Amino acid sequence: MSQHPRLLSPLQLRGQTLRNRIVFGAHTNNMSDMGLPGPRMENYLVERALGGAAMVVCEPVPVHRTGVLTRGNLAWESDEIIKPFQRVTSRIREAGAVAIQQLYHVGAHGDSDLSFQPHWSPSGGPSYHDSDGSHRMTEGEIDELLAAHLAAAKRAKACGYQGVEVWAAYHSLIDQFWTPWSNTRDDRWGGSLENRTRFSRTLIENIRRACGEDFIIGLAISYSPAYEVTLQAESLCEIIALHDATGHVDYVTCGAGSYLEFEAIIPPFTHAEKLTTPMTAQLKGIVRHAVITSEAGVRTPENAETILSAGEADLVSIVRGQIADPHLARKVTEGRAEDIRGCISCNQMCWGRRSRDYWISCLINPSAGREWEWGGDRFTPSETPRSMLVVGAGPAGLEAARAAAERGHTVEIVEASGQIGGQFRLAGLQPRRAQILDLMAWYERQFSKLGVTLRLNTFLDADEIAAHPADTVILATGSLPDETGFQRWLPHLPALPGIETPGVWSPEAVMRREARLGDAVVVYDEGSNWRGVGTAWALAERGHQVTIVTPEAFVGKEISRTAADGAARRALARLGARFLTEHCLTRWHGNGVTVRNLLTGTEETLPAGGLVMATTNRAFDPWPETFPGKATHRIGDCAAPRLAAYAFHEGRKLALSL
């Protein structure tokens, strides 16, 4: 009997049979090519359909020039998208999934840098995306947006989509109409509940009339209770009941957060899982026609099965989980849930890249966004199987060894320490980051299934590597902390004065519990990322009095694009940590550190029993350039210290080339 009976049960939706309850929900992947779906977007979406998802809700398309949010949007007012999308939707349907197109308009929260247009909104409120204001729509402009939504829906049907999802989430245009705080109109579009919902009800009725009774119409909403001005549960239930009564809405997807509570939209590991179940459970109690989809923090099949079994939703949207493993649904169906590469909720390469207007990828699944050139997240046997020695079991070495074994190579991986993962594993010991340790356990299971020989506590010198029978050597020996204390903001100093005095430690030494620290600890965080912030958080939880010194304008600047920086700062503040921004270090005294204000040049000395230096690492590469008779490759930090995502990427890329 299946361990996930509810998750794998089919569901009827407007004449379509969903093969299970797993949705690959809408999200901006920024993969369009000049506004059109190209090979990157096509194969990214199709891979999740091939992976077993029941419904694929495709890249949201802006319906009007005044509601554009991202650079990589699809063309919003052009029939040019129809022909290329017909190929995409045909392949999704052939793979057994239902294809849906999301339609969006962000209202006041647009991006003038992209649209060069005023943002249209019900009442002319401010943007929470940037500092712009918005334009209060006239009656004629409201009619224009209704027509734009209808045109986009008809275009979606022509593209081969089996339905559309109307976006009313996160305080978008429709949500702005619904919310009294942002809708202060006194005409037929504002005031009463009937008036505030007139736009969305008219829009949906128009789509139903034009696209037919067999066309699926979904409605995307969000639950964001952090601010009293946003719609609370009772109001949302009232609004959804009104739309459900029409019989036109087939499903309602409930996400979390809003532009006012931005970090909850794509919740990082700092947040709880299953964020929307309190809301979806209430919605289940009031709808009579529509089915309810829960998203936001539905990370694992176990999460999903719990939600469905409890009757808290009918469907689950697992987005990041299927970015990390596009074959999640198929593996569940085959009874192989243990083989799923679980999302670690880091947001680094999905939301982190999207927030910088790049096409999205995944830290632990580098094939995401490269399916078109790498053959998906699948492997073809090598035409020339080899014997490989991988030296180092950090991210680069782990992925190179696994992917090479998937292709039929004989692989041995050696690691000098007693555990796999390297510095990435140590990151998993930081607060709330245990999902990294789950990933390490996954690699160990995959090695066992693939026949990879793993040797721990094994350091090979150059002569031993040269004597090894493998014909291919992959050096993935990582990096080591810089022991000089060099700071990029003081480039004229080759070393921190006083660095030779005891009491200076690396974040890695702290997380290995090797560091001997007093009550007061200074963490110098030059990278402004989890290496420094996470270590400071761990120290604060251990009871140390932590001062974070950073040359950046705020703590956690580099993780701000993952929407986790606010949660980290709040946690540190609650634990009593002190933030000293736009400062660098000028001397370590053994019992304190002198810091310099980068704005004024003034200095002060902070008492401290220990100093933790989170600066850029140095590559560990003591090896000869080549080993006679062996193909030699360097990947990951031993080539150049960088974030873990690039190590996983290089490991996969190399394995695919051999």
PDB file of C-alpha atoms in Angstrom, residues 14 201 204 219 237-250 252 286-290:
ATOM      1  CA  ARG A  14     -13.733  20.672 -15.193  1.00  0.00           C
ATOM      2  CA  ARG A 201     -16.294  38.644 -10.784  1.00  0.00           C
ATOM      3  CA  ILE A 204     -14.002  35.649 -14.444  1.00  0.00           C
ATOM      4  CA  LEU A 219      -8.034  31.912  -8.682  1.00  0.00           C
ATOM      5  CA  CYS A 237     -13.613  33.516   3.149  1.00  0.00           C
ATOM      6  CA  GLU A 238     -16.441  35.946   2.405  1.00  0.00           C
ATOM      7  CA  ILE A 239     -14.832  36.970  -0.888  1.00  0.00           C
ATOM      8  CA  ILE A 240     -14.099  33.407  -2.005  1.00  0.00           C
ATOM      9  CA  ALA A 241     -17.615  32.256  -1.072  1.00  0.00           C
ATOM     10  CA  LEU A 242     -18.992  35.008  -3.317  1.00  0.00           C
ATOM     11  CA  HIS A 243     -16.866  33.863  -6.260  1.00  0.00           C
ATOM     12  CA  ASP A 244     -17.491  30.180  -5.576  1.00  0.00           C
ATOM     13  CA  ALA A 245     -21.251  30.720  -5.694  1.00  0.00           C
ATOM     14  CA  THR A 246     -21.017  31.638  -9.380  1.00  0.00           C
ATOM     15  CA  GLY A 247     -19.783  28.138 -10.263  1.00  0.00           C
ATOM     16  CA  HIS A 248     -17.176  29.661 -12.558  1.00  0.00           C
ATOM     17  CA  VAL A 249     -14.124  29.160 -10.314  1.00  0.00           C
ATOM     18  CA  ASP A 250     -12.784  25.603 -10.395  1.00  0.00           C
ATOM     19  CA  VAL A 252      -8.484  28.406  -5.474  1.00  0.00           C
ATOM     20  CA  ILE A 286     -17.102  27.375   2.806  1.00  0.00           C
ATOM     21  CA  VAL A 287     -16.637  26.386  -0.860  1.00  0.00           C
ATOM     22  CA  ARG A 288     -19.206  24.256  -2.654  1.00  0.00           C
ATOM     23  CA  HIS A 289     -17.767  24.090  -6.161  1.00  0.00           C
ATOM     24  CA  ALA A 290     -14.063  24.982  -6.195  1.00  0.00           C
TER      25      ALA A 290
END
